[in-house]
């Protein structure tokens, strides 16, 4: 039963492949996202750029707002729980959410442990900066992975770094003998069976999306060309000048990520992108990607 | 005999899964279809699982809706899984639907949210004598079949697969399983 549930939850992520998941803070934005062709929406009260600006403790969103969004659209609805906050996750499960994001964008509730995701029926997506982190989350029960990137910056460099790191590690794995795999598993602190599975597949055993800093159709296509299965766009859409237009453009860019003609066309006249932040301007203690282990 | 060229609509969704299944199916050569030129090369077309609203938007934006519809009406075999079933139906949630070629009315997300997704094992006599795993992910239901549509499979009293001549629609995802029985069955639609 548990095994079957894991499989079904991984399967839903497979159906999202090639798509764009958008952060929305109200029903109106959710409808714009759905009409633009989003494969799912992430319901949250403040997009990462505002969380970053306003500071304070960022928590799970108001269930009322989540319900309203669930009623407004027919595509899957995701919502965020704090790292390690078992009860926020239980509440989201009670709301019958389609996917829980155990997210570093919110303030962590537990500085040592992530949620035991196998104890839940609903699926989880988790952020990762490298292969070890991704496989630890999968071992805990995550059925989808995304890069952490650096949320709310409109700067794609961290997402690129995280995806490149995972790709490099997977390529290294593929050239290894079995005994080397065991040593590598120890080195990256990941379970051996998942390391072996990854080596055999040549990719993660679950769907892997890009997230954190994606602001333009070209950013989305870049992450797809690096091998991501799809993209999350957080602040990038509703912090831009013309959200509906940018949302449609990013959806098209994800589908035609390797066709420069289409990319040129959809990138035209989108208005101002969100204003971005150079990473060196963010002190280490304010970097969201450093949260979790 | 040359392998049959089976296109998989590659805008979004379970494209890789269908291509992997086709690679394991004797007599089939699968390839992704995103443009009218690629569509022209296809002898048959698979519409994969994914988000039907997304697929619908992309089909329209990239001017594929009419060309695909025309090819189907000219007799090109087509198979839609889950979201693909929604694209093929004439009626979706009481309204007119995207390609609108099959005599079927479909209700989207008929089972509810992800917590209601399930899989089951069943024999579908026309497809294979062996029990097959049927996986339903936020699946639609065919509510009514009329005209030339024929019910191929029912699961727990619900219509879950329909065939209409050269057209096939399944509410479940054979591409998520190890079996290629449905892909072989679809291949038999070709002359």
Short mmCIF file of C-alpha atoms in Angstrom, two decimals:
data_model
loop_
_atom_site.label_atom_id
_atom_site.label_comp_id
_atom_site.label_asym_id
_atom_site.label_seq_id
_atom_site.Cartn_x
_atom_site.Cartn_y
_atom_site.Cartn_z
CA UNK A 1 0.00 0.00 0.00
CA UNK A 2 2.69 2.49 1.06
CA UNK A 3 4.78 1.47 -1.94
CA UNK A 4 1.81 1.95 -4.24
CA UNK A 5 1.14 5.41 -2.78
CA UNK A 6 4.77 6.42 -3.36
CA UNK A 7 4.48 5.31 -6.95
CA UNK A 8 1.20 7.20 -7.54
CA UNK A 9 2.70 10.33 -6.03
CA UNK A 10 5.77 10.10 -8.25
CA UNK A 11 3.40 9.53 -11.16
CA UNK A 12 1.61 12.84 -10.61
CA UNK A 13 4.96 14.64 -10.85
CA UNK A 14 5.57 12.81 -14.14
CA UNK A 15 2.36 14.34 -15.50
CA UNK A 16 3.67 17.83 -14.70
CA UNK A 17 6.81 17.37 -16.81
CA UNK A 18 7.53 20.04 -19.39
CA UNK A 19 5.26 22.41 -17.49
CA UNK A 20 5.42 25.54 -15.39
CA UNK A 21 4.22 25.77 -11.78
CA UNK A 22 3.41 29.30 -10.69
CA UNK A 23 3.28 31.00 -7.28
CA UNK A 24 -0.07 32.71 -6.73
CA UNK A 25 -1.37 34.66 -3.74
CA UNK A 26 -5.09 34.94 -4.58
CA UNK A 27 -7.82 33.45 -6.79
CA UNK A 28 -7.43 36.11 -9.45
CA UNK A 29 -3.74 35.28 -9.92
CA UNK A 30 -4.56 31.55 -9.85
CA UNK A 31 -6.97 32.02 -12.74
CA UNK A 32 -4.44 34.04 -14.72
CA UNK A 33 -1.91 31.24 -14.17
CA UNK A 34 -4.37 28.54 -15.26
CA UNK A 35 -5.41 30.45 -18.37
CA UNK A 36 -1.77 31.01 -19.28
CA UNK A 37 -1.26 27.22 -19.25
CA UNK A 38 0.37 26.57 -15.86
CA UNK A 39 0.39 22.83 -14.97
CA UNK A 40 -0.14 23.65 -11.29
CA UNK A 41 -0.19 26.59 -8.91
CA UNK A 42 1.57 27.11 -5.58
CA UNK A 43 -0.80 28.87 -3.17
CA UNK A 44 1.01 31.15 -0.75
CA UNK A 45 0.37 34.42 1.04
CA UNK A 46 3.55 36.21 0.08
CA UNK A 47 5.81 35.48 -2.87
CA UNK A 48 9.47 34.94 -1.91
CA UNK A 49 10.50 38.46 -3.02
CA UNK A 50 8.09 39.95 -0.45
CA UNK A 51 9.11 37.49 2.26
CA UNK A 52 12.67 38.58 1.65
CA UNK A 53 11.78 42.27 1.75
CA UNK A 54 9.43 42.17 4.75
CA UNK A 55 11.42 39.75 6.87
CA UNK A 56 9.90 38.18 9.99
CA UNK A 57 8.82 34.56 10.32
CA UNK A 58 7.25 33.11 7.16
CA UNK A 59 4.68 30.37 7.85
CA UNK A 60 2.16 28.13 6.09
CA UNK A 61 -0.61 30.12 4.36
CA UNK A 62 -4.13 30.64 5.71
CA UNK A 63 -6.21 27.53 4.89
CA UNK A 64 -9.06 29.79 3.82
CA UNK A 65 -6.95 31.30 1.08
CA UNK A 66 -5.74 27.84 0.01
CA UNK A 67 -9.33 26.55 -0.19
CA UNK A 68 -10.40 29.53 -2.27
CA UNK A 69 -7.66 28.84 -4.76
CA UNK A 70 -8.55 25.12 -4.80
CA UNK A 71 -12.11 26.10 -5.71
CA UNK A 72 -11.03 28.62 -8.34
CA UNK A 73 -8.95 26.35 -10.60
CA UNK A 74 -9.06 22.78 -11.93
CA UNK A 75 -5.28 22.26 -12.11
CA UNK A 76 -3.35 20.78 -9.15
CA UNK A 77 -2.81 23.10 -6.18
CA UNK A 78 0.36 22.95 -4.09
CA UNK A 79 1.17 24.72 -0.83
CA UNK A 80 4.22 25.20 1.36
CA UNK A 81 4.97 23.89 4.84
CA UNK A 82 8.01 24.94 6.87
CA UNK A 83 10.95 22.56 6.94
CA UNK A 84 10.29 20.08 9.74
CA UNK A 85 6.83 21.43 10.56
CA UNK A 86 4.92 18.17 10.77
CA UNK A 87 1.67 19.82 11.82
CA UNK A 88 1.58 22.35 8.99
CA UNK A 89 1.97 19.37 6.67
CA UNK A 90 -0.86 17.53 8.46
CA UNK A 91 -3.09 20.56 8.01
CA UNK A 92 -2.27 20.79 4.32
CA UNK A 93 -3.04 17.10 3.96
CA UNK A 94 -6.38 17.66 5.70
CA UNK A 95 -7.10 20.35 3.09
CA UNK A 96 -6.56 17.63 0.47
CA UNK A 97 -3.79 19.59 -1.20
CA UNK A 98 -2.30 17.94 -4.31
CA UNK A 99 1.36 18.51 -3.37
CA UNK A 100 3.16 19.84 -0.28
CA UNK A 101 6.36 21.82 -0.76
CA UNK A 102 8.54 21.42 2.33
CA UNK A 103 10.18 24.70 1.59
CA UNK A 104 13.25 26.66 2.62
CA UNK A 105 11.39 29.79 1.47
CA UNK A 106 9.47 29.63 4.76
CA UNK A 107 11.28 29.96 8.08
CA UNK A 108 12.42 26.47 9.19
CA UNK A 109 10.53 25.04 12.16
CA UNK A 110 13.13 22.37 12.95
CA UNK A 111 16.86 22.97 12.69
CA UNK A 112 17.74 19.26 12.68
CA UNK A 113 15.06 17.17 11.03
CA UNK A 114 13.03 17.33 7.87
CA UNK A 115 9.47 15.97 7.84
CA UNK A 116 9.05 12.17 7.71
CA UNK A 117 7.21 12.36 4.40
CA UNK A 118 6.55 8.64 4.25
CA UNK A 119 4.02 9.13 7.04
CA UNK A 120 1.81 11.11 4.64
CA UNK A 121 -0.58 10.13 1.89
CA UNK A 122 -0.19 13.34 -0.12
CA UNK A 123 3.00 13.88 -2.10
CA UNK A 124 5.91 16.17 -1.21
CA UNK A 125 8.33 18.20 -3.30
CA UNK A 126 11.59 19.32 -1.67
CA UNK A 127 14.45 21.61 -2.64
CA UNK A 128 18.03 20.42 -3.13
CA UNK A 129 21.40 21.96 -3.97
CA UNK A 130 23.18 18.76 -4.85
CA UNK A 131 22.71 15.03 -5.35
CA UNK A 132 23.22 14.08 -1.70
CA UNK A 133 20.56 16.49 -0.53
CA UNK A 134 18.13 15.34 -3.26
CA UNK A 135 18.57 11.66 -2.38
CA UNK A 136 18.20 12.31 1.37
CA UNK A 137 14.87 13.99 0.68
CA UNK A 138 13.77 11.12 -1.59
CA UNK A 139 14.74 8.66 1.16
CA UNK A 140 12.49 10.60 3.54
CA UNK A 141 9.63 10.20 1.05
CA UNK A 142 9.78 13.19 -1.32
CA UNK A 143 8.27 12.19 -4.67
CA UNK A 144 9.55 15.21 -6.57
CA UNK A 145 12.70 17.35 -6.31
CA UNK A 146 13.42 20.91 -7.33
CA UNK A 147 16.59 22.95 -7.24
CA UNK A 148 16.62 25.41 -4.36
CA UNK A 149 18.10 28.23 -6.36
CA UNK A 150 17.82 31.46 -4.41
CA UNK A 151 14.14 32.32 -4.21
CA UNK A 152 12.87 35.88 -4.54
CA UNK A 153 16.01 37.20 -6.23
CA UNK A 154 15.05 37.02 -9.91
CA UNK A 155 18.63 35.78 -10.30
CA UNK A 156 18.97 32.36 -11.89
CA UNK A 157 22.63 31.76 -11.02
CA UNK A 158 21.98 29.61 -7.94
CA UNK A 159 19.44 27.38 -9.70
CA UNK A 160 21.99 26.88 -12.47
CA UNK A 161 24.68 26.06 -9.91
CA UNK A 162 22.45 23.49 -8.19
CA UNK A 163 21.39 21.81 -11.42
CA UNK A 164 24.94 21.74 -12.78
CA UNK A 165 26.16 20.25 -9.50
CA UNK A 166 23.56 17.46 -9.65
CA UNK A 167 24.35 16.75 -13.32
CA UNK A 168 28.10 16.57 -12.62
CA UNK A 169 27.57 14.22 -9.69
CA UNK A 170 25.28 11.96 -11.71
CA UNK A 171 27.82 11.81 -14.55
CA UNK A 172 30.55 10.89 -12.07
CA UNK A 173 28.34 8.11 -10.69
CA UNK A 174 27.80 6.63 -14.10
CA UNK A 175 31.51 5.98 -14.56
CA UNK A 176 31.92 4.23 -11.19
CA UNK A 177 32.32 0.59 -10.23
CA UNK A 178 29.92 -0.84 -7.67
CA UNK A 179 32.43 -0.61 -4.78
CA UNK A 180 33.08 3.02 -5.65
CA UNK A 181 29.35 3.72 -5.47
CA UNK A 182 29.30 2.66 -1.80
CA UNK A 183 32.14 5.05 -0.98
CA UNK A 184 30.46 7.82 -2.95
CA UNK A 185 27.16 7.23 -1.13
CA UNK A 186 29.02 7.68 2.14
CA UNK A 187 30.74 10.82 0.85
CA UNK A 188 27.49 12.52 -0.15
CA UNK A 189 25.56 11.09 2.84
CA UNK A 190 22.91 9.40 0.73
CA UNK A 191 21.41 5.88 0.90
CA UNK A 192 23.28 3.40 -1.28
CA UNK A 193 20.19 1.93 -2.94
CA UNK A 194 19.16 5.36 -4.23
CA UNK A 195 22.72 6.10 -5.37
CA UNK A 196 22.74 2.82 -7.32
CA UNK A 197 19.34 3.56 -8.81
CA UNK A 198 20.46 7.03 -9.90
CA UNK A 199 23.62 5.62 -11.49
CA UNK A 200 21.58 3.12 -13.46
CA UNK A 201 18.96 5.63 -14.63
CA UNK A 202 21.40 8.44 -15.33
CA UNK A 203 18.99 10.80 -13.58
CA UNK A 204 17.17 11.15 -10.27
CA UNK A 205 14.60 8.42 -9.56
CA UNK A 206 11.93 11.15 -9.34
CA UNK A 207 11.03 14.17 -11.45
CA UNK A 208 13.39 17.14 -10.98
CA UNK A 209 12.19 20.71 -11.55
CA UNK A 210 14.05 24.01 -11.51
CA UNK A 211 13.18 26.67 -8.94
CA UNK A 212 14.59 29.79 -7.37
CA UNK A 213 15.31 32.93 -9.38
CA UNK A 214 13.63 32.15 -12.70
CA UNK A 215 12.29 35.42 -14.14
CA UNK A 216 12.26 35.21 -17.95
CA UNK A 217 11.31 32.75 -20.71
CA UNK A 218 15.03 32.43 -21.43
CA UNK A 219 15.71 31.49 -17.79
CA UNK A 220 13.06 28.77 -18.00
CA UNK A 221 14.49 27.45 -21.27
CA UNK A 222 18.02 27.54 -19.83
CA UNK A 223 16.98 25.31 -16.93
CA UNK A 224 15.22 22.93 -19.33
CA UNK A 225 18.33 22.74 -21.52
CA UNK A 226 20.33 21.84 -18.41
CA UNK A 227 18.03 18.83 -18.04
CA UNK A 228 15.30 19.98 -15.65
CA UNK A 229 11.90 18.35 -16.17
CA UNK A 230 9.99 21.61 -15.69
CA UNK A 231 10.11 24.90 -13.80
CA UNK A 232 8.65 26.66 -10.79
CA UNK A 233 8.29 30.40 -11.16
CA UNK A 234 7.80 32.21 -7.87
CA UNK A 235 8.07 35.96 -7.76
CA UNK A 236 9.05 36.14 -11.43
CA UNK A 237 5.52 36.36 -12.81
CA UNK A 238 3.40 38.43 -10.47
CA UNK A 239 6.26 40.81 -9.62
CA UNK A 240 6.66 41.71 -13.29
CA UNK A 241 4.98 44.45 -15.29
CA UNK A 242 2.59 42.27 -17.32
CA UNK A 243 2.03 38.99 -15.42
CA UNK A 244 -0.47 37.35 -17.82
CA UNK A 245 1.74 37.93 -20.82
CA UNK A 246 4.92 36.83 -19.05
CA UNK A 247 3.14 33.72 -17.72
CA UNK A 248 2.06 32.70 -21.23
CA UNK A 249 5.55 33.36 -22.58
CA UNK A 250 7.22 31.20 -19.92
CA UNK A 251 4.78 28.33 -20.57
CA UNK A 252 5.66 28.43 -24.27
CA UNK A 253 9.37 28.68 -23.51
CA UNK A 254 9.24 25.55 -21.34
CA UNK A 255 7.62 23.56 -24.17
CA UNK A 256 9.94 24.90 -26.90
CA UNK A 257 13.06 25.25 -24.74
CA UNK A 258 15.38 24.14 -27.54
CA UNK A 259 13.89 26.24 -30.34
CA UNK A 260 15.60 29.65 -30.42
CA UNK A 261 13.14 31.01 -33.00
CA UNK A 262 10.18 30.39 -30.71
CA UNK A 263 12.13 31.69 -27.72
CA UNK A 264 12.97 34.92 -29.56
CA UNK A 265 9.33 35.36 -30.48
CA UNK A 266 7.92 34.78 -26.99
CA UNK A 267 10.54 36.98 -25.33
CA UNK A 268 9.45 40.03 -27.30
CA UNK A 269 7.84 43.02 -25.61
CA UNK A 270 7.12 41.45 -22.22
CA UNK A 271 7.65 44.69 -20.31
CA UNK A 272 9.82 44.94 -17.21
CA UNK A 273 10.89 41.71 -15.52
CA UNK A 274 10.97 41.71 -11.73
CA UNK A 275 13.90 43.73 -10.47
CA UNK A 276 16.60 41.31 -9.38
CA UNK A 277 19.18 41.04 -6.62
CA UNK A 278 22.84 40.29 -7.16
CA UNK A 279 23.78 37.36 -4.92
CA UNK A 280 26.79 39.09 -3.38
CA UNK A 281 24.34 41.66 -1.93
CA UNK A 282 22.67 38.99 0.22
CA UNK A 283 24.45 38.22 3.50
CA UNK A 284 24.94 34.45 4.04
CA UNK A 285 22.47 34.30 6.97
CA UNK A 286 19.72 35.63 4.69
CA UNK A 287 20.21 33.02 1.98
CA UNK A 288 17.24 30.69 1.86
CA UNK A 289 19.13 27.91 0.07
CA UNK A 290 21.30 27.40 3.18
CA UNK A 291 18.25 26.25 5.14
CA UNK A 292 17.83 22.50 5.55
CA UNK A 293 20.65 19.97 5.07
CA UNK B 1 8.31 -4.61 -42.77
CA UNK B 2 9.32 -1.09 -41.83
CA UNK B 3 8.61 0.10 -38.31
CA UNK B 4 5.46 2.20 -37.95
CA UNK B 5 6.20 5.83 -37.19
CA UNK B 6 4.26 6.70 -34.06
CA UNK B 7 4.31 10.35 -33.04
CA UNK B 8 3.92 11.39 -29.40
CA UNK B 9 2.60 14.92 -28.91
CA UNK B 10 5.54 16.48 -27.05
CA UNK B 11 4.26 19.75 -25.62
CA UNK B 12 3.97 18.66 -21.98
CA UNK B 13 3.37 15.58 -19.85
CA UNK B 14 4.25 11.89 -20.03
CA UNK B 15 6.11 12.10 -23.35
CA UNK B 16 9.26 10.26 -22.30
CA UNK B 17 7.18 7.46 -20.77
CA UNK B 18 5.31 6.85 -24.04
CA UNK B 19 8.53 7.02 -26.08
CA UNK B 20 10.15 4.51 -23.70
CA UNK B 21 7.18 2.15 -24.13
CA UNK B 22 7.31 2.50 -27.91
CA UNK B 23 11.04 1.70 -27.84
CA UNK B 24 10.08 -1.61 -26.19
CA UNK B 25 7.25 -2.28 -28.66
CA UNK B 26 8.21 -4.37 -31.66
CA UNK B 27 7.37 -2.79 -35.00
CA UNK B 28 7.07 0.76 -33.65
CA UNK B 29 9.36 3.74 -33.97
CA UNK B 30 8.33 6.52 -31.61
CA UNK B 31 9.27 10.16 -32.04
CA UNK B 32 8.21 13.47 -30.49
CA UNK B 33 5.77 15.73 -32.36
CA UNK B 34 5.76 19.48 -31.67
CA UNK B 35 5.40 20.96 -35.16
CA UNK B 36 3.19 20.49 -38.22
CA UNK B 37 6.19 19.09 -40.13
CA UNK B 38 6.69 16.41 -37.47
CA UNK B 39 2.95 15.69 -37.46
CA UNK B 40 3.08 15.11 -41.22
CA UNK B 41 5.61 12.30 -40.68
CA UNK B 42 3.45 10.48 -38.13
CA UNK B 43 1.46 7.42 -39.21
CA UNK B 44 -0.32 7.48 -35.85
CA UNK B 45 -0.35 9.86 -32.90
CA UNK B 46 -0.38 9.47 -29.12
CA UNK B 47 -1.69 12.30 -26.95
CA UNK B 48 0.04 11.76 -23.59
CA UNK B 49 -1.02 12.39 -20.01
CA UNK B 50 -0.39 15.84 -18.61
CA UNK B 51 -2.52 18.87 -17.78
CA UNK B 52 -5.31 19.16 -20.32
CA UNK B 53 -5.64 22.94 -19.89
CA UNK B 54 -1.92 23.36 -20.60
CA UNK B 55 -1.99 21.04 -23.60
CA UNK B 56 -5.03 22.80 -24.95
CA UNK B 57 -3.41 26.24 -24.63
CA UNK B 58 -0.21 25.08 -26.32
CA UNK B 59 -2.06 23.24 -29.12
CA UNK B 60 -3.89 26.43 -29.94
CA UNK B 61 -0.90 28.79 -29.63
CA UNK B 62 1.26 26.71 -31.90
CA UNK B 63 -1.49 26.08 -34.47
CA UNK B 64 -1.56 22.33 -34.01
CA UNK B 65 -5.21 21.89 -33.06
CA UNK B 66 -6.69 22.05 -36.58
CA UNK B 67 -3.93 20.05 -38.33
CA UNK B 68 -4.24 17.25 -35.76
CA UNK B 69 -8.03 17.29 -35.99
CA UNK B 70 -7.85 17.10 -39.77
CA UNK B 71 -5.41 14.17 -39.72
CA UNK B 72 -7.64 12.29 -37.29
CA UNK B 73 -10.73 12.88 -39.43
CA UNK B 74 -8.74 11.62 -42.43
CA UNK B 75 -8.18 8.36 -40.55
CA UNK B 76 -4.86 8.70 -38.71
CA UNK B 77 -5.00 6.39 -35.68
CA UNK B 78 -4.92 8.36 -32.43
CA UNK B 79 -4.73 7.38 -28.77
CA UNK B 80 -5.21 9.73 -25.84
CA UNK B 81 -4.24 8.80 -22.27
CA UNK B 82 -5.87 10.75 -19.42
CA UNK B 83 -5.43 14.38 -20.55
CA UNK B 84 -5.34 12.97 -24.09
CA UNK B 85 -8.79 11.46 -23.54
CA UNK B 86 -10.04 14.90 -22.58
CA UNK B 87 -8.62 16.39 -25.79
CA UNK B 88 -10.36 13.75 -27.93
CA UNK B 89 -13.84 13.86 -26.36
CA UNK B 90 -16.65 15.80 -28.01
CA UNK B 91 -17.93 17.02 -24.67
CA UNK B 92 -15.93 17.96 -21.56
CA UNK B 93 -17.75 18.96 -18.39
CA UNK B 94 -20.80 19.79 -20.49
CA UNK B 95 -18.94 22.14 -22.88
CA UNK B 96 -17.45 21.73 -26.34
CA UNK B 97 -13.95 20.28 -26.26
CA UNK B 98 -10.61 20.91 -27.98
CA UNK B 99 -10.29 18.30 -30.76
CA UNK B 100 -13.84 17.00 -30.30
CA UNK B 101 -13.58 13.87 -32.42
CA UNK B 102 -14.83 11.02 -30.21
CA UNK B 103 -18.46 10.32 -29.27
CA UNK B 104 -17.69 10.55 -25.57
CA UNK B 105 -18.52 12.98 -22.80
CA UNK B 106 -15.84 13.32 -20.15
CA UNK B 107 -15.73 14.71 -16.65
CA UNK B 108 -12.34 16.08 -15.61
CA UNK B 109 -10.81 15.22 -12.21
CA UNK B 110 -13.82 12.97 -11.71
CA UNK B 111 -12.27 11.09 -8.79
CA UNK B 112 -11.11 14.22 -6.96
CA UNK B 113 -7.66 15.37 -5.93
CA UNK B 114 -4.34 13.54 -5.80
CA UNK B 115 -5.25 11.67 -2.59
CA UNK B 116 -7.89 9.83 -4.67
CA UNK B 117 -5.42 8.67 -7.34
CA UNK B 118 -5.18 4.87 -7.44
CA UNK B 119 -4.05 1.86 -9.40
CA UNK B 120 -5.73 -1.48 -9.93
CA UNK B 121 -5.22 -4.72 -11.82
CA UNK B 122 -7.68 -5.86 -14.42
CA UNK B 123 -8.08 -7.97 -17.54
CA UNK B 124 -9.07 -6.04 -20.66
CA UNK B 125 -9.95 -8.97 -22.98
CA UNK B 126 -9.60 -7.11 -26.28
CA UNK B 127 -6.14 -5.84 -25.34
CA UNK B 128 -4.47 -8.76 -23.57
CA UNK B 129 -5.34 -12.06 -21.87
CA UNK B 130 -3.03 -11.06 -18.99
CA UNK B 131 -4.07 -8.83 -16.09
CA UNK B 132 -2.86 -5.26 -16.65
CA UNK B 133 -2.05 -2.53 -14.15
CA UNK B 134 -4.31 0.47 -14.69
CA UNK B 135 -3.03 3.68 -13.08
CA UNK B 136 -5.41 6.58 -12.52
CA UNK B 137 -3.80 9.97 -11.68
CA UNK B 138 -6.34 12.74 -11.02
CA UNK B 139 -8.16 10.90 -13.75
CA UNK B 140 -11.14 11.86 -15.87
CA UNK B 141 -14.19 9.63 -16.35
CA UNK B 142 -16.09 8.94 -19.52
CA UNK B 143 -19.69 9.53 -18.51
CA UNK B 144 -21.49 8.77 -21.71
CA UNK B 145 -20.56 7.06 -24.95
CA UNK B 146 -22.77 7.30 -28.03
CA UNK B 147 -22.72 6.94 -31.83
CA UNK B 148 -19.76 4.87 -33.00
CA UNK B 149 -18.04 4.92 -29.62
CA UNK B 150 -17.63 1.52 -27.95
CA UNK B 151 -16.81 0.87 -24.31
CA UNK B 152 -13.57 -1.08 -24.13
CA UNK B 153 -13.09 -1.21 -20.39
CA UNK B 154 -15.00 -0.44 -17.21
CA UNK B 155 -13.37 -0.15 -13.80
CA UNK B 156 -15.45 -0.22 -10.62
CA UNK B 157 -18.54 0.47 -12.70
CA UNK B 158 -17.00 3.49 -14.49
CA UNK B 159 -16.14 3.72 -18.18
CA UNK B 160 -12.34 3.93 -18.36
CA UNK B 161 -11.49 3.10 -21.98
CA UNK B 162 -13.33 3.78 -25.22
CA UNK B 163 -12.61 2.81 -28.80
CA UNK B 164 -14.15 4.36 -31.86
CA UNK B 165 -12.72 2.85 -35.03
CA UNK B 166 -9.19 4.23 -35.34
CA UNK B 167 -9.49 6.28 -32.13
CA UNK B 168 -8.71 5.12 -28.59
CA UNK B 169 -9.10 6.92 -25.29
CA UNK B 170 -8.02 5.64 -21.87
CA UNK B 171 -8.59 7.42 -18.55
CA UNK B 172 -5.58 5.53 -17.15
CA UNK B 173 -1.87 5.59 -18.04
CA UNK B 174 -0.48 2.40 -19.62
CA UNK B 175 2.74 4.39 -20.25
CA UNK B 176 3.46 4.35 -16.51
CA UNK B 177 3.60 0.55 -16.38
CA UNK B 178 6.07 -2.08 -17.58
CA UNK B 179 3.55 -3.65 -19.92
CA UNK B 180 3.40 -2.59 -23.57
CA UNK B 181 0.11 -4.42 -24.20
CA UNK B 182 -1.81 -1.22 -24.90
CA UNK B 183 0.92 0.10 -27.20
CA UNK B 184 0.84 -3.17 -29.15
CA UNK B 185 -2.94 -3.00 -29.27
CA UNK B 186 -2.76 0.57 -30.62
CA UNK B 187 -0.23 -0.51 -33.22
CA UNK B 188 -2.80 -3.01 -34.53
CA UNK B 189 -4.97 -0.03 -35.61
CA UNK B 190 -2.46 0.61 -38.41
CA UNK B 191 -2.81 -1.21 -41.71
#
